[in-house]
Amino acid sequence: KYYAVIFVNGCFWHAHENCQYYRMPKSNIQFWKKKFTRNRQRDEKIKEIYKDRCWRYCTVWECAIRGKDSKMKIEKVTDQIIEWLDECTDPELEIRG
């Protein structure tokens, strides 16, 4: 009905820049740089596939729902997603902490 997909990305695994939950590990740096680059490239490729098929996508970052008052944060994010689904205007929504 909505032709929408929701991704919930871990800030560490998807290398969320300028986020308190993402830090480059201090050992085996080359491995981690490649890993994070591949993860981000895969994310973009998957989004393009949905976009080409006229699906909308929402990315919820871990930092938007984690930490102090996480229950309230989750409720706020849920409200944002519901509003986005109902409005049917923006093809993409990104929710950051």
PDB file of C-alpha atoms in Angstrom:
ATOM      1  CA  LYS A   1       0.000   0.000   0.000  1.00  0.00           C
ATOM      2  CA  TYR A   2       2.711   2.502   0.941  1.00  0.00           C
ATOM      3  CA  TYR A   3       5.548   1.295  -1.289  1.00  0.00           C
ATOM      4  CA  ALA A   4       7.970   2.189   1.465  1.00  0.00           C
ATOM      5  CA  VAL A   5      10.849   0.511   3.220  1.00  0.00           C
ATOM      6  CA  ILE A   6      12.408   1.437   6.546  1.00  0.00           C
ATOM      7  CA  PHE A   7      16.076   0.840   7.310  1.00  0.00           C
ATOM      8  CA  VAL A   8      17.330   0.971  10.896  1.00  0.00           C
ATOM      9  CA  ASN A   9      21.074   1.538  10.689  1.00  0.00           C
ATOM     10  CA  GLY A  10      23.547   0.934  13.471  1.00  0.00           C
ATOM     11  CA  CYS A  11      25.728   4.021  13.714  1.00  0.00           C
ATOM     12  CA  PHE A  12      28.942   2.028  14.094  1.00  0.00           C
ATOM     13  CA  TRP A  13      28.339  -0.485  11.294  1.00  0.00           C
ATOM     14  CA  HIS A  14      27.182   2.116   8.796  1.00  0.00           C
ATOM     15  CA  ALA A  15      29.842   4.691   9.742  1.00  0.00           C
ATOM     16  CA  HIS A  16      27.428   7.432  10.753  1.00  0.00           C
ATOM     17  CA  GLU A  17      29.581  10.552  10.483  1.00  0.00           C
ATOM     18  CA  ASN A  18      29.637  13.069  13.319  1.00  0.00           C
ATOM     19  CA  CYS A  19      27.843  10.635  15.607  1.00  0.00           C
ATOM     20  CA  GLN A  20      28.818   9.754  19.152  1.00  0.00           C
ATOM     21  CA  TYR A  21      28.174   6.050  18.464  1.00  0.00           C
ATOM     22  CA  TYR A  22      30.606   5.841  15.551  1.00  0.00           C
ATOM     23  CA  ARG A  23      34.356   5.803  16.053  1.00  0.00           C
ATOM     24  CA  MET A  24      37.001   4.310  13.838  1.00  0.00           C
ATOM     25  CA  PRO A  25      38.637   1.403  15.695  1.00  0.00           C
ATOM     26  CA  LYS A  26      42.280   1.990  16.605  1.00  0.00           C
ATOM     27  CA  SER A  27      43.524  -1.371  15.394  1.00  0.00           C
ATOM     28  CA  ASN A  28      43.319  -2.956  11.940  1.00  0.00           C
ATOM     29  CA  ILE A  29      42.317   0.405  10.485  1.00  0.00           C
ATOM     30  CA  GLN A  30      42.631  -0.620   6.832  1.00  0.00           C
ATOM     31  CA  PHE A  31      40.198  -3.519   7.368  1.00  0.00           C
ATOM     32  CA  TRP A  32      37.653  -1.245   9.048  1.00  0.00           C
ATOM     33  CA  LYS A  33      37.929   1.479   6.412  1.00  0.00           C
ATOM     34  CA  LYS A  34      37.210  -1.087   3.687  1.00  0.00           C
ATOM     35  CA  LYS A  35      34.392  -2.634   5.726  1.00  0.00           C
ATOM     36  CA  PHE A  36      32.667   0.694   6.349  1.00  0.00           C
ATOM     37  CA  THR A  37      33.124   1.773   2.721  1.00  0.00           C
ATOM     38  CA  ARG A  38      31.559  -1.472   1.469  1.00  0.00           C
ATOM     39  CA  ASN A  39      28.662  -1.109   3.914  1.00  0.00           C
ATOM     40  CA  ARG A  40      27.960   2.451   2.767  1.00  0.00           C
ATOM     41  CA  GLN A  41      28.247   1.503  -0.908  1.00  0.00           C
ATOM     42  CA  ARG A  42      25.836  -1.391  -0.385  1.00  0.00           C
ATOM     43  CA  ASP A  43      23.401   0.933   1.408  1.00  0.00           C
ATOM     44  CA  GLU A  44      23.452   3.360  -1.529  1.00  0.00           C
ATOM     45  CA  LYS A  45      23.030   0.564  -4.070  1.00  0.00           C
ATOM     46  CA  ILE A  46      20.017  -0.833  -2.215  1.00  0.00           C
ATOM     47  CA  LYS A  47      18.437   2.620  -1.960  1.00  0.00           C
ATOM     48  CA  GLU A  48      18.902   3.131  -5.700  1.00  0.00           C
ATOM     49  CA  ILE A  49      17.166  -0.187  -6.400  1.00  0.00           C
ATOM     50  CA  TYR A  50      14.150   0.911  -4.349  1.00  0.00           C
ATOM     51  CA  LYS A  51      14.197   4.366  -5.901  1.00  0.00           C
ATOM     52  CA  ASP A  52      14.263   2.880  -9.427  1.00  0.00           C
ATOM     53  CA  ARG A  53      11.204   0.810  -8.510  1.00  0.00           C
ATOM     54  CA  CYS A  54       9.395   3.930  -7.229  1.00  0.00           C
ATOM     55  CA  TRP A  55       9.565   2.895  -3.592  1.00  0.00           C
ATOM     56  CA  ARG A  56      10.230   5.388  -0.825  1.00  0.00           C
ATOM     57  CA  TYR A  57      12.756   4.705   1.886  1.00  0.00           C
ATOM     58  CA  CYS A  58      13.377   5.893   5.391  1.00  0.00           C
ATOM     59  CA  THR A  59      16.650   5.556   7.268  1.00  0.00           C
ATOM     60  CA  VAL A  60      16.432   5.612  11.038  1.00  0.00           C
ATOM     61  CA  TRP A  61      19.831   5.948  12.666  1.00  0.00           C
ATOM     62  CA  GLU A  62      20.512   4.138  15.924  1.00  0.00           C
ATOM     63  CA  CYS A  63      21.341   7.449  17.633  1.00  0.00           C
ATOM     64  CA  ALA A  64      17.770   8.650  17.005  1.00  0.00           C
ATOM     65  CA  ILE A  65      16.331   5.934  19.234  1.00  0.00           C
ATOM     66  CA  ARG A  66      19.150   5.109  21.648  1.00  0.00           C
ATOM     67  CA  GLY A  67      20.228   6.627  24.938  1.00  0.00           C
ATOM     68  CA  LYS A  68      18.455   8.502  27.662  1.00  0.00           C
ATOM     69  CA  ASP A  69      14.672   8.554  27.226  1.00  0.00           C
ATOM     70  CA  SER A  70      14.852   5.952  24.452  1.00  0.00           C
ATOM     71  CA  LYS A  71      11.153   5.090  24.845  1.00  0.00           C
ATOM     72  CA  MET A  72      10.187   8.713  24.181  1.00  0.00           C
ATOM     73  CA  LYS A  73      12.662   8.887  21.271  1.00  0.00           C
ATOM     74  CA  ILE A  74      11.159   5.763  19.697  1.00  0.00           C
ATOM     75  CA  GLU A  75       7.661   7.222  20.021  1.00  0.00           C
ATOM     76  CA  LYS A  76       8.819  10.464  18.353  1.00  0.00           C
ATOM     77  CA  VAL A  77      10.473   8.563  15.486  1.00  0.00           C
ATOM     78  CA  THR A  78       7.349   6.430  15.084  1.00  0.00           C
ATOM     79  CA  ASP A  79       5.239   9.581  14.764  1.00  0.00           C
ATOM     80  CA  GLN A  80       7.643  10.976  12.147  1.00  0.00           C
ATOM     81  CA  ILE A  81       7.445   7.774  10.126  1.00  0.00           C
ATOM     82  CA  ILE A  82       3.639   7.655  10.303  1.00  0.00           C
ATOM     83  CA  GLU A  83       3.428  11.260   9.120  1.00  0.00           C
ATOM     84  CA  TRP A  84       5.896  10.531   6.292  1.00  0.00           C
ATOM     85  CA  LEU A  85       3.929   7.461   5.197  1.00  0.00           C
ATOM     86  CA  ASP A  86       0.631   9.326   5.206  1.00  0.00           C
ATOM     87  CA  GLU A  87       1.872  12.426   3.356  1.00  0.00           C
ATOM     88  CA  CYS A  88       3.342  10.540   0.387  1.00  0.00           C
ATOM     89  CA  THR A  89       5.471  13.518  -0.661  1.00  0.00           C
ATOM     90  CA  ASP A  90       9.164  12.949   0.049  1.00  0.00           C
ATOM     91  CA  PRO A  91      10.683   9.819  -1.461  1.00  0.00           C
ATOM     92  CA  GLU A  92      13.323   9.736   1.278  1.00  0.00           C
ATOM     93  CA  LEU A  93      13.349  10.384   4.998  1.00  0.00           C
ATOM     94  CA  GLU A  94      16.430  10.314   7.211  1.00  0.00           C
ATOM     95  CA  ILE A  95      16.026  10.431  10.970  1.00  0.00           C
ATOM     96  CA  ARG A  96      19.140  11.246  12.980  1.00  0.00           C
ATOM     97  CA  GLY A  97      19.744  11.641  16.672  1.00  0.00           C
TER      98      GLY A  97
END
